[in-house]
């Protein structure tokens, strides 16, 4: 790492949220462009910075700042330059010159210790003098805090967040309990807090450290989808993390429970927020389920309903079998109803009949799904507008995925949805947090109809809502099993059901839509993959190369999405003269690239442009899994624009490109809720715990017209035989049974 000293001549760009800054630095009479996260820096300051030189493809040589410290100028020229730089509001170059002329190199001391003397200078009132002194003091305190925090290895960006939170209490908190930072500051986890604690001499077996470690272990479990951990597993994980005895951890778990930060239910230990989220979901579901007109169950009403449905089906040209018609009637009779089934089993026909019935009754119907792509599919299948759950609930505000617990919606218990029937598709993708928000916006008397396939992979976030609801057996549900698309010779549908049942599938390539190309060499797979996407499949499935999706079980390795994206970009969207691109870290983003948003960003703004580029709609929120295409890259404004589904355009500062990934190839987990004209699956092998039956099932069911597997048939057979799933610790089913008295 290299170092340099210089004068901040100009701040050319600064992102107010993450502190990413572009600086023009004067270093020994020459100008140098520096970039980095420098939230606390001001124009006119002298700094010493450490970092590395990089060559930008457009702007040339730059210095990337990893760390810096501010050096207060002591000479007259430096003082005048600092005061006149704009760092102090209200002080320009001329006023700075008068201050320095009056006080010389004693100017800073006068401002800090005798600010009233500034009023001796023409153009400075006593009130202005005091304001100048306050600004100088604030900047001094921030600089000193940043220097102090840098001694603990804390980045400048994080140091600013810490100081803004605690101000002058920063020093006391770091001395007494640095683990408080992990609770209060997003970006400070247990690891950072633990390093600080070690430097200030806090013992490894301190109560603060153990409590924070327990929370960290539970937080990591949440990232795995768990809502709680069994006590013994929590003890084991915490002991490995902390290196202390289990009895000391057990005592602190008890104390945390007494402080109501944890809930212990039998042998299960919950973060309190998760326990009460499941409990409130169970209570709200019960209230919905019992608030229905029981007259609907009378024999006379039943007969009338049968006649009504038969007539309506005939009018709409819908053919439903006995089980589908039973599902429709259950959705009418009950406040909560669950419709499940695999691909091709008639879920769409059943949903359409449900919609037609409620529409004929004059009821207001809302349709929603967890992702934009799933909502778009629902709209196409039903002819009714479907929205994402976030949009239906009218997302209010939050900062990022890290602040997800602060997400709020305009629609809630105080301002519920104005609908009579809510139908949610792809419910397997709905996690506990969004399900709780949804239920808060639904009042007793409304009907909630949940549709999904319980054999799909569970949600990315904590919980497994659909499975827990089915496991509780407290709400009416219908599972459709008869394959209706079998007569269309869809081997995708037939094979998906065989895979789900653990049965052998045909891989002889005599199918029209399901193929396996036996390959053993990754390099050969790369070659055929490009040929299929670019030349063969577009005409076969009547789609563009952009619409064809590569799905892979893993991120790393020769057939992981990270490697595949680099290769596919090279051949499907190569560099060309005049085609804008931008290098961020190890990734090159290029106009025309397929990209995916990889974290929930609830504040990111989007807009839809109409004729003459007039904005016709705008909103907030882009979510993990949303896919789009880069349509513009501007080095002048340091921004990249992506167009998502529904023509939503989002502009990203270059400093926030860590939210995007190339998506020519994505993991199967990321594909949930989506459907593509054709899917390519490169599979040669991998960890047994990863190559499971439901992973293969999920991948196969993402394809509408064609599946092509490139790899080894024995690995596919092993996946079909591997029925193991990573168990999720959730208790929504238990809470439901408790409240329903089952």
XYZ file of C-alpha atoms in Angstrom:
742
model
C 0.000 0.000 0.000
C 1.378 3.425 -0.994
C 0.976 6.781 0.751
C 0.800 10.394 -0.376
C 0.145 13.852 1.060
C -1.799 16.588 -0.628
C -4.356 19.377 -0.591
C -8.033 18.697 -1.389
C -8.488 21.193 -4.198
C -11.980 20.070 -5.177
C -14.572 17.443 -4.261
C -15.837 16.456 -7.704
C -18.472 13.952 -6.500
C -19.696 12.589 -3.187
C -22.451 10.074 -2.461
C -24.191 11.280 0.693
C -25.299 7.784 1.759
C -22.144 5.695 1.458
C -19.487 8.427 1.333
C -17.957 7.377 -1.998
C -16.000 10.459 -3.096
C -14.044 11.634 -6.137
C -11.369 14.173 -5.162
C -8.965 16.360 -7.098
C -5.847 16.381 -4.914
C -2.885 18.719 -5.357
C 0.260 16.703 -4.668
C 3.549 18.603 -5.018
C 2.216 21.024 -7.659
C 0.495 18.280 -9.712
C -3.145 17.252 -9.837
C -4.205 13.694 -9.020
C -7.703 12.192 -9.063
C -8.400 10.138 -5.937
C -11.446 7.976 -5.212
C -12.667 6.172 -2.119
C -15.086 6.249 0.821
C -14.192 9.606 2.404
C -17.400 10.831 4.045
C -15.729 13.166 6.534
C -13.416 14.918 4.103
C -13.820 18.601 3.197
C -12.577 20.761 0.375
C -9.496 22.730 1.419
C -8.129 20.151 3.838
C -4.656 18.687 3.773
C -4.666 14.907 3.978
C -2.316 11.987 4.162
C -3.796 9.004 2.346
C -2.893 5.338 1.952
C -4.044 3.200 -0.945
C -3.153 1.946 -4.420
C -2.829 3.396 -7.889
C -5.290 2.128 -10.497
C -5.747 2.805 -14.208
C -9.327 3.662 -15.150
C -10.217 2.801 -18.781
C -11.609 6.309 -19.345
C -10.031 8.601 -16.754
C -6.605 7.060 -16.633
C -4.424 6.910 -13.528
C -6.226 7.306 -10.199
C -5.356 6.765 -6.558
C -7.811 4.545 -4.674
C -7.912 5.687 -1.043
C -8.203 2.921 1.530
C -7.510 5.117 4.585
C -6.682 8.760 5.223
C -6.099 11.257 8.020
C -6.606 15.017 7.952
C -3.627 17.230 8.732
C -4.640 20.641 10.093
C -2.693 23.362 8.205
C -0.355 25.407 10.402
C 1.109 27.895 7.924
C -0.646 31.088 6.807
C -1.103 29.917 3.207
C -2.605 26.599 4.277
C -4.955 28.251 6.792
C -6.206 30.779 4.243
C -6.647 28.089 1.634
C -8.644 25.912 4.058
C -10.929 28.704 5.277
C -11.584 29.932 1.739
C -12.227 26.460 0.292
C -15.908 26.343 1.222
C -15.324 23.926 4.097
C -16.806 26.542 6.459
C -20.209 27.763 5.273
C -20.361 31.517 4.844
C -16.599 31.976 4.509
C -15.324 32.586 1.006
C -11.866 33.391 -0.348
C -12.047 37.152 0.349
C -13.304 36.736 3.898
C -10.705 34.033 4.542
C -7.995 36.438 3.378
C -9.230 39.123 5.809
C -9.279 36.608 8.709
C -5.719 35.503 8.002
C -4.560 39.104 7.495
C -5.985 39.980 10.907
C -4.796 36.954 12.903
C -2.076 35.267 10.829
C -1.115 31.742 11.803
C -3.042 32.231 15.071
C -6.368 32.218 13.139
C -7.415 28.677 14.092
C -6.734 29.279 17.774
C -8.754 32.498 17.686
C -11.710 30.724 16.025
C -11.645 27.884 18.566
C -10.866 29.807 21.764
C -11.893 33.444 21.179
C -14.481 33.321 18.356
C -16.018 36.662 19.409
C -12.870 38.386 18.083
C -13.878 37.409 14.533
C -16.532 40.116 14.803
C -13.684 42.664 14.673
C -13.389 41.858 10.960
C -15.551 43.721 8.492
C -18.335 41.501 7.169
C -18.508 39.201 10.236
C -21.243 39.703 12.822
C -21.114 38.204 16.308
C -23.742 35.623 15.293
C -21.719 34.652 12.224
C -18.556 34.424 14.319
C -20.254 31.959 16.638
C -21.520 29.900 13.670
C -17.986 29.695 12.243
C -16.672 28.506 15.609
C -19.389 25.837 15.902
C -18.552 24.483 12.427
C -14.853 24.368 13.220
C -15.548 22.554 16.492
C -17.829 20.016 14.818
C -15.254 19.254 12.147
C -12.515 19.051 14.749
C -14.516 16.584 16.868
C -15.322 14.438 13.836
C -11.694 14.428 12.669
C -10.449 13.475 16.118
C -13.044 10.717 16.398
C -12.091 9.365 12.983
C -8.420 9.315 13.928
C -9.310 7.549 17.188
C -11.517 4.980 15.456
C -8.965 4.365 12.713
C -6.686 3.028 15.432
C -9.137 0.137 15.789
C -9.086 -0.629 12.079
C -12.449 1.062 11.432
C -12.851 2.547 7.971
C -13.542 6.249 7.563
C -17.018 5.542 6.179
C -17.942 3.445 9.199
C -16.310 5.909 11.570
C -18.585 8.688 10.328
C -21.662 6.502 10.955
C -20.455 5.703 14.472
C -19.737 9.352 15.297
C -23.082 10.513 13.880
C -24.816 8.000 16.153
C -22.943 8.618 19.415
C -21.209 12.007 18.997
C -18.898 12.551 21.986
C -20.192 9.369 23.675
C -18.212 7.434 21.065
C -15.131 7.221 23.302
C -17.043 6.038 26.373
C -18.928 3.364 24.449
C -15.770 1.986 22.866
C -14.052 1.826 26.252
C -16.964 0.315 28.182
C -18.932 -1.803 25.693
C -17.887 -1.817 22.018
C -20.397 -4.627 21.466
C -23.106 -1.971 21.592
C -21.904 -0.933 18.131
C -22.958 -4.311 16.765
C -26.503 -3.700 18.020
C -26.795 -0.056 16.938
C -24.706 0.416 13.773
C -25.419 -1.342 10.500
C -22.076 -2.491 9.112
C -20.552 -3.212 12.519
C -20.969 -6.895 13.199
C -19.736 -9.056 16.008
C -16.339 -9.572 14.368
C -15.494 -5.864 14.245
C -16.834 -5.248 17.745
C -14.821 -8.202 19.032
C -11.584 -6.857 17.529
C -12.183 -3.472 19.161
C -12.961 -5.143 22.496
C -9.705 -7.075 22.386
C -7.748 -3.855 21.763
C -9.370 -2.010 24.665
C -8.753 -4.944 26.964
C -12.230 -6.384 27.475
C -12.007 -9.989 28.668
C -13.037 -12.849 26.406
C -15.577 -14.065 28.987
C -17.209 -10.687 29.600
C -20.988 -10.642 29.755
C -21.188 -8.077 26.944
C -19.093 -10.246 24.634
C -21.065 -13.433 25.280
C -24.415 -11.696 24.796
C -23.282 -10.165 21.529
C -21.858 -13.508 20.370
C -25.149 -15.283 21.042
C -27.011 -12.698 18.987
C -24.452 -13.031 16.210
C -24.898 -16.806 16.124
C -28.669 -16.357 15.847
C -28.199 -13.706 13.168
C -26.079 -16.085 11.098
C -28.779 -18.720 11.522
C -31.331 -16.250 10.153
C -29.219 -15.909 7.005
C -29.604 -19.681 6.614
C -33.402 -19.316 6.777
C -33.869 -20.342 10.429
C -36.287 -18.571 12.756
C -34.773 -20.135 15.885
C -32.024 -22.540 16.937
C -32.308 -25.482 19.312
C -30.613 -24.593 22.583
C -27.863 -27.195 22.209
C -27.045 -26.067 18.682
C -26.986 -22.430 19.781
C -24.624 -23.345 22.612
C -22.340 -25.229 20.226
C -22.268 -22.443 17.637
C -21.706 -19.760 20.270
C -18.950 -21.742 22.011
C -17.098 -22.221 18.715
C -17.423 -18.520 17.979
C -16.496 -17.200 21.425
C -14.076 -19.815 22.704
C -15.704 -19.846 26.154
C -17.445 -22.506 28.256
C -21.012 -23.469 27.434
C -22.201 -22.900 30.999
C -21.189 -19.209 30.746
C -23.138 -18.961 27.476
C -26.137 -20.730 28.977
C -26.276 -18.193 31.801
C -26.269 -15.251 29.367
C -28.992 -16.835 27.229
C -31.109 -16.894 30.379
C -30.289 -13.243 31.096
C -31.169 -12.245 27.527
C -34.490 -14.018 27.912
C -35.147 -12.120 31.168
C -34.400 -8.885 29.262
C -36.962 -10.030 26.656
C -34.425 -9.995 23.848
C -34.713 -13.757 23.419
C -37.654 -16.107 23.839
C -37.074 -19.661 25.017
C -39.845 -22.088 24.116
C -38.987 -25.582 25.253
C -35.592 -26.295 23.692
C -35.980 -23.604 21.014
C -34.281 -20.205 21.356
C -35.732 -17.368 19.277
C -34.703 -13.775 18.743
C -37.731 -12.064 20.294
C -38.615 -10.313 17.034
C -38.925 -13.650 15.204
C -40.924 -15.363 17.925
C -43.486 -12.588 18.071
C -43.589 -12.345 14.265
C -44.649 -16.003 14.048
C -47.070 -15.570 16.935
C -48.723 -12.518 15.383
C -48.973 -14.275 12.001
C -50.703 -17.216 13.653
C -53.149 -14.914 15.480
C -53.970 -12.898 12.350
C -54.489 -16.057 10.280
C -56.844 -17.429 12.933
C -58.845 -14.189 12.965
C -59.188 -14.317 9.169
C -60.212 -17.959 9.185
C -63.016 -17.668 11.760
C -64.595 -14.515 10.343
C -66.633 -16.074 7.526
C -70.378 -16.426 6.932
C -71.206 -19.920 8.214
C -74.422 -19.909 6.158
C -72.236 -20.771 3.167
C -71.940 -24.284 4.605
C -75.712 -24.975 4.638
C -76.888 -27.695 2.198
C -79.210 -25.308 0.343
C -76.406 -22.807 -0.099
C -74.096 -25.619 -1.256
C -76.517 -26.730 -3.986
C -77.048 -23.166 -5.168
C -73.293 -22.597 -5.271
C -72.770 -25.749 -7.375
C -75.319 -24.550 -9.938
C -73.837 -21.083 -9.971
C -70.308 -22.367 -10.582
C -71.334 -24.779 -13.327
C -73.122 -21.977 -15.171
C -70.212 -19.574 -14.716
C -67.656 -22.147 -15.934
C -69.736 -22.773 -19.058
C -70.006 -19.045 -19.747
C -66.246 -18.578 -19.407
C -65.317 -21.710 -21.337
C -63.447 -23.146 -18.364
C -63.298 -26.900 -17.791
C -62.657 -27.925 -14.191
C -62.500 -31.395 -12.742
C -64.055 -32.316 -9.401
C -60.956 -31.461 -7.344
C -60.496 -28.089 -9.034
C -64.167 -27.247 -8.443
C -63.752 -28.310 -4.814
C -60.828 -25.891 -4.537
C -62.957 -23.057 -5.917
C -65.706 -23.753 -3.374
C -63.203 -23.918 -0.506
C -61.849 -20.497 -1.499
C -65.406 -19.125 -1.340
C -66.313 -20.698 2.017
C -63.134 -19.846 3.927
C -61.236 -16.792 5.037
C -57.889 -18.522 4.443
C -57.402 -21.093 1.682
C -54.275 -22.729 0.247
C -54.025 -24.068 -3.309
C -50.961 -26.156 -4.144
C -49.747 -28.342 -6.963
C -46.877 -28.886 -9.351
C -46.522 -27.584 -12.919
C -49.306 -28.398 -15.362
C -51.811 -29.447 -12.701
C -54.358 -26.741 -13.450
C -53.592 -24.127 -10.794
C -54.025 -21.305 -13.325
C -57.408 -22.584 -14.500
C -58.542 -22.872 -10.896
C -57.334 -19.365 -10.039
C -59.111 -17.973 -13.083
C -62.369 -19.607 -11.997
C -61.944 -18.200 -8.487
C -61.380 -14.733 -9.937
C -64.414 -14.994 -12.232
C -66.661 -16.015 -9.359
C -65.617 -13.191 -7.043
C -65.725 -10.730 -9.920
C -69.321 -11.785 -10.672
C -70.123 -11.086 -7.005
C -68.883 -7.523 -7.437
C -65.972 -8.018 -5.028
C -62.646 -6.209 -5.298
C -59.781 -8.620 -6.027
C -56.049 -7.938 -5.570
C -53.434 -10.232 -7.118
C -49.806 -10.212 -6.006
C -46.573 -12.218 -6.048
C -43.193 -11.891 -4.299
C -41.205 -10.795 -7.386
C -41.772 -8.647 -10.428
C -41.329 -11.587 -12.789
C -43.795 -13.739 -10.858
C -46.304 -10.877 -10.852
C -45.868 -10.458 -14.607
C -46.519 -14.181 -15.153
C -49.620 -13.961 -12.986
C -50.916 -11.014 -15.006
C -50.373 -12.887 -18.284
C -52.084 -16.036 -16.955
C -55.161 -14.340 -15.501
C -55.656 -11.151 -17.497
C -55.848 -9.284 -14.186
C -53.180 -6.851 -13.045
C -50.870 -8.441 -10.508
C -48.309 -6.504 -8.496
C -45.402 -7.362 -6.282
C -46.396 -7.681 -2.631
C -44.184 -4.680 -1.854
C -46.035 -2.497 -4.358
C -49.443 -3.715 -3.253
C -48.593 -2.843 0.346
C -47.273 0.546 -0.847
C -43.700 0.464 0.323
C -42.962 3.490 2.455
C -39.286 3.804 3.292
C -36.108 2.195 4.545
C -32.494 2.367 3.634
C -31.308 -0.988 2.416
C -31.507 -4.706 2.968
C -29.358 -4.220 6.087
C -32.092 -1.994 7.476
C -34.833 -4.411 6.474
C -36.320 -4.432 9.960
C -37.104 -0.743 9.465
C -39.106 -1.316 6.294
C -42.566 0.122 6.569
C -45.601 0.059 4.344
C -48.410 2.547 3.879
C -50.834 -0.384 4.050
C -50.975 -1.865 7.550
C -53.379 -2.500 10.428
C -54.242 1.202 10.592
C -54.626 1.580 6.812
C -55.614 -1.848 5.452
C -55.906 -2.888 1.832
C -59.173 -1.879 0.213
C -60.065 -5.272 -1.232
C -62.349 -8.194 -0.556
C -60.114 -10.976 -1.911
C -56.301 -11.188 -1.877
C -54.658 -13.874 -4.038
C -50.906 -14.463 -3.569
C -49.006 -16.593 -6.082
C -45.593 -18.261 -5.570
C -46.173 -18.336 -1.811
C -43.193 -20.686 -1.346
C -40.998 -17.610 -1.894
C -42.679 -15.517 0.816
C -40.576 -15.168 3.965
C -41.765 -14.494 7.502
C -41.176 -10.729 7.467
C -43.128 -9.964 4.307
C -45.886 -12.416 5.324
C -46.340 -10.578 8.613
C -46.530 -7.242 6.762
C -49.105 -8.714 4.364
C -51.326 -10.037 7.159
C -51.245 -6.696 8.972
C -52.865 -5.097 5.915
C -55.713 -7.672 5.733
C -58.667 -7.348 8.090
C -61.106 -10.091 9.132
C -63.819 -10.406 6.517
C -61.372 -10.399 3.637
C -60.406 -13.661 1.963
C -56.751 -14.645 1.659
C -55.943 -17.247 -1.007
C -52.376 -18.552 -1.068
C -51.122 -20.365 -4.162
C -47.822 -22.177 -4.528
C -45.790 -25.329 -4.915
C -44.479 -26.638 -1.608
C -41.856 -28.752 -3.413
C -40.016 -25.637 -4.586
C -37.028 -24.295 -2.681
C -38.042 -22.236 0.362
C -37.760 -18.458 0.619
C -34.387 -16.727 0.681
C -35.345 -14.923 3.890
C -36.099 -16.607 7.218
C -39.077 -18.947 7.523
C -40.894 -21.432 5.302
C -44.375 -19.970 5.353
C -46.153 -22.176 2.825
C -44.866 -25.457 4.278
C -45.651 -24.383 7.829
C -49.212 -23.457 6.911
C -49.721 -26.822 5.252
C -48.044 -28.681 8.133
C -50.311 -26.998 10.668
C -53.372 -28.628 9.013
C -55.478 -25.798 10.436
C -56.551 -24.226 7.162
C -58.361 -25.812 4.229
C -56.043 -26.692 1.353
C -56.277 -28.531 -1.945
C -53.330 -30.125 -3.733
C -53.859 -30.547 -7.477
C -52.021 -33.581 -8.827
C -53.488 -34.464 -12.217
C -51.226 -33.322 -15.059
C -53.273 -31.448 -17.642
C -50.446 -30.520 -19.974
C -49.398 -34.135 -20.488
C -51.406 -34.373 -23.707
C -49.278 -31.538 -25.077
C -46.262 -33.873 -24.863
C -44.489 -31.597 -22.375
C -41.681 -33.715 -20.994
C -40.689 -30.761 -18.824
C -43.904 -31.187 -16.830
C -43.806 -35.002 -16.842
C -40.154 -35.133 -15.788
C -40.650 -32.493 -13.103
C -43.305 -34.677 -11.468
C -41.159 -37.802 -11.810
C -38.227 -35.983 -10.221
C -40.437 -34.798 -7.370
C -41.523 -38.401 -6.786
C -37.909 -39.647 -6.879
C -38.478 -41.644 -10.068
C -36.168 -42.215 -13.031
C -36.549 -39.885 -16.014
C -35.790 -40.549 -19.674
C -32.603 -38.888 -20.902
C -32.438 -40.387 -24.414
C -32.975 -37.034 -26.198
C -36.105 -38.291 -27.973
C -38.090 -35.497 -26.359
C -39.060 -32.234 -28.024
C -38.412 -30.070 -24.974
C -36.111 -31.968 -22.572
C -32.513 -32.789 -23.519
C -29.332 -33.987 -21.866
C -26.028 -33.433 -23.669
C -23.548 -35.798 -22.063
C -20.391 -33.729 -21.485
C -17.487 -34.127 -19.058
C -15.243 -31.133 -19.813
C -16.160 -27.606 -18.624
C -14.446 -26.071 -21.665
C -16.639 -28.144 -23.984
C -19.719 -27.136 -21.976
C -18.774 -23.464 -22.390
C -18.551 -23.893 -26.158
C -21.898 -25.651 -26.539
C -23.598 -23.292 -24.117
C -22.661 -20.278 -26.241
C -23.775 -22.063 -29.420
C -27.130 -22.962 -27.893
C -27.839 -19.488 -26.541
C -26.596 -17.551 -29.531
C -27.472 -19.780 -32.488
C -29.683 -22.794 -31.733
C -32.293 -22.072 -29.079
C -33.639 -18.593 -30.000
C -35.298 -19.879 -33.171
C -36.345 -23.149 -31.533
C -38.269 -21.478 -28.686
C -39.093 -18.232 -30.511
C -37.148 -16.036 -28.117
C -34.052 -13.836 -28.014
C -30.676 -14.896 -26.558
C -31.404 -12.436 -23.741
C -34.465 -14.480 -22.714
C -32.580 -17.796 -22.434
C -31.299 -18.425 -18.936
C -28.389 -20.450 -17.586
C -29.073 -21.874 -14.109
C -26.390 -23.455 -11.964
C -26.394 -25.007 -8.477
C -23.389 -23.009 -7.262
C -21.582 -19.671 -7.373
C -17.976 -20.877 -7.378
C -16.067 -23.347 -9.528
C -15.742 -23.907 -13.293
C -19.528 -24.146 -13.698
C -20.421 -21.606 -11.017
C -22.230 -18.450 -12.059
C -19.224 -16.206 -11.359
C -17.065 -18.016 -13.929
C -19.885 -18.559 -16.397
C -20.899 -14.898 -16.417
C -17.450 -13.786 -17.495
C -17.360 -16.325 -20.303
C -20.907 -15.716 -21.514
C -20.466 -11.939 -21.471
C -17.352 -12.301 -23.608
C -19.264 -14.130 -26.355
C -22.825 -12.806 -26.017
C -22.046 -9.126 -25.405
C -18.424 -8.515 -26.414
C -16.634 -5.179 -26.198
C -17.095 -3.036 -29.285
C -15.987 0.462 -30.299
C -18.605 2.924 -29.134
C -20.236 0.511 -26.660
C -19.939 2.087 -23.215
C -18.567 0.031 -20.340
C -17.365 0.540 -16.798
C -14.982 -1.536 -14.698
C -15.908 -1.973 -11.024
C -13.553 -4.230 -9.103
C -13.174 -7.440 -11.067
C -16.377 -6.968 -13.088
C -16.820 -5.109 -16.372
C -20.328 -3.755 -16.876
C -21.278 -3.093 -20.501
C -24.329 -1.628 -22.216
C -26.549 -4.570 -23.181
C -25.467 -6.784 -20.257
C -28.000 -8.858 -18.334
C -27.810 -7.925 -14.663
C -29.562 -8.826 -11.426
C -30.208 -6.797 -8.273
C -28.717 -8.886 -5.441
C -30.008 -7.132 -2.329
C -33.260 -5.483 -1.329
C -32.974 -1.712 -1.684
C -36.196 -0.164 -0.466
C -35.190 3.432 -1.239
C -33.819 2.989 -4.742
C -35.982 5.054 -7.065
C -37.307 3.885 -10.438
C -39.227 5.601 -13.165
C -41.115 4.597 -16.303
C -40.657 6.778 -19.363
C -43.356 7.354 -21.951
C -43.350 9.092 -25.288
C -40.660 11.772 -25.663
C -39.033 10.365 -22.484
C -41.698 11.931 -20.274
C -41.922 10.239 -16.868
C -45.317 8.488 -16.638
C -44.769 6.657 -13.345
C -42.215 6.500 -10.572
C -41.741 4.670 -7.317
C -39.269 3.174 -4.856
C -37.826 -0.260 -4.286
C -35.764 -2.720 -6.289
C -35.482 -6.186 -4.842
C -33.184 -9.138 -4.575
C -33.644 -11.225 -7.737
C -34.978 -8.485 -10.037
C -33.366 -8.869 -13.479
C -32.864 -6.272 -16.167
C -30.546 -4.986 -18.871
C -28.008 -2.152 -18.816
C -29.237 0.549 -21.197
C -26.836 3.398 -20.431
C -23.428 4.024 -18.856
C -22.284 7.621 -18.332
C -18.745 8.249 -17.177
C -19.501 11.965 -17.055
C -22.195 11.528 -14.408
C -20.631 8.341 -12.984
C -23.930 6.479 -13.303
C -25.245 3.287 -14.845
C -28.891 2.793 -15.854
C -30.737 -0.533 -15.811
C -34.154 -1.222 -17.296
C -36.166 -3.815 -15.368
C -39.512 -5.473 -16.064
C -42.415 -3.137 -16.777
C -39.884 -0.686 -18.319
C -38.796 0.495 -14.852
C -35.519 2.388 -15.170
C -33.111 2.679 -12.259
C -29.991 4.835 -12.197
C -27.075 3.571 -10.061
C -24.061 5.640 -9.001
C -20.850 3.774 -9.809
C -20.224 3.606 -6.062
C -23.294 1.354 -5.615
C -22.619 -1.248 -8.282
C -22.055 -3.853 -5.576
C -25.855 -4.187 -5.684
C -25.638 -5.608 -9.229
C -24.282 -8.820 -10.692
C -24.089 -10.076 -14.248
C -26.932 -12.540 -14.767
C -26.249 -14.490 -17.944
C -25.918 -17.324 -15.421
C -27.592 -17.281 -12.003
C -27.967 -19.744 -9.168
C -31.090 -21.904 -9.109
C -32.049 -20.282 -5.789
C -32.124 -16.876 -7.488
C -34.444 -18.172 -10.235
C -37.392 -18.839 -7.937
C -40.648 -17.346 -9.162
C -39.310 -16.796 -12.680
C -40.080 -18.549 -15.955
C -37.867 -18.543 -19.038
C -38.528 -19.755 -22.598
C -35.472 -22.029 -22.333
C -33.199 -23.064 -19.485
C -29.654 -24.456 -19.652
C -28.366 -26.483 -16.694
C -24.596 -27.106 -16.603
C -24.079 -29.843 -13.981
C -20.956 -31.985 -13.605
C -20.908 -32.546 -9.850
C -20.651 -30.866 -6.496
C -21.355 -31.302 -2.780
C -24.112 -33.816 -2.036
C -25.837 -31.382 0.345
C -26.176 -28.969 -2.603
C -27.186 -31.355 -5.381
C -30.637 -32.277 -4.122
C -33.913 -33.389 -5.658
C -35.843 -30.212 -4.901
C -33.006 -28.079 -6.345
C -33.247 -29.993 -9.643
C -37.050 -29.829 -9.494
C -36.963 -26.064 -9.018
C -34.555 -25.634 -11.949
C -36.608 -27.817 -14.320
C -39.850 -26.014 -13.513
C -38.360 -22.621 -14.424
C -38.471 -23.559 -18.141
C -41.512 -22.923 -20.291
C -40.519 -24.493 -23.617
C -37.146 -26.223 -23.356
C -34.691 -27.653 -20.813
C -31.153 -28.597 -21.831
C -28.821 -30.207 -19.308
C -25.103 -30.142 -20.137
C -23.196 -32.571 -17.960
C -23.309 -36.106 -16.646
C -26.429 -38.237 -16.510
C -25.237 -40.111 -13.406
C -25.105 -36.829 -11.482
C -28.723 -36.130 -12.485
C -29.728 -39.592 -11.248
C -27.910 -38.952 -7.964
C -29.773 -35.663 -7.530
C -33.128 -37.374 -8.103
C -32.229 -39.974 -5.476
C -31.047 -37.333 -2.991
C -34.241 -36.386 -1.156
C -32.370 -34.693 1.688
C -33.136 -31.035 2.347
C -31.461 -28.533 4.588
C -33.810 -28.453 7.576
C -35.097 -25.052 8.580
C -35.891 -24.360 12.200
C -39.271 -22.643 12.097
C -42.255 -22.794 14.441
C -45.106 -21.051 12.631
C -46.995 -24.353 12.397
C -46.671 -24.826 16.170
C -47.904 -21.282 16.897
C -50.884 -21.806 14.574
C -51.839 -25.106 16.243
C -51.566 -23.486 19.690
C -53.909 -20.646 18.764
C -56.330 -22.834 16.826
C -56.426 -25.317 19.698
C -55.357 -28.242 17.507
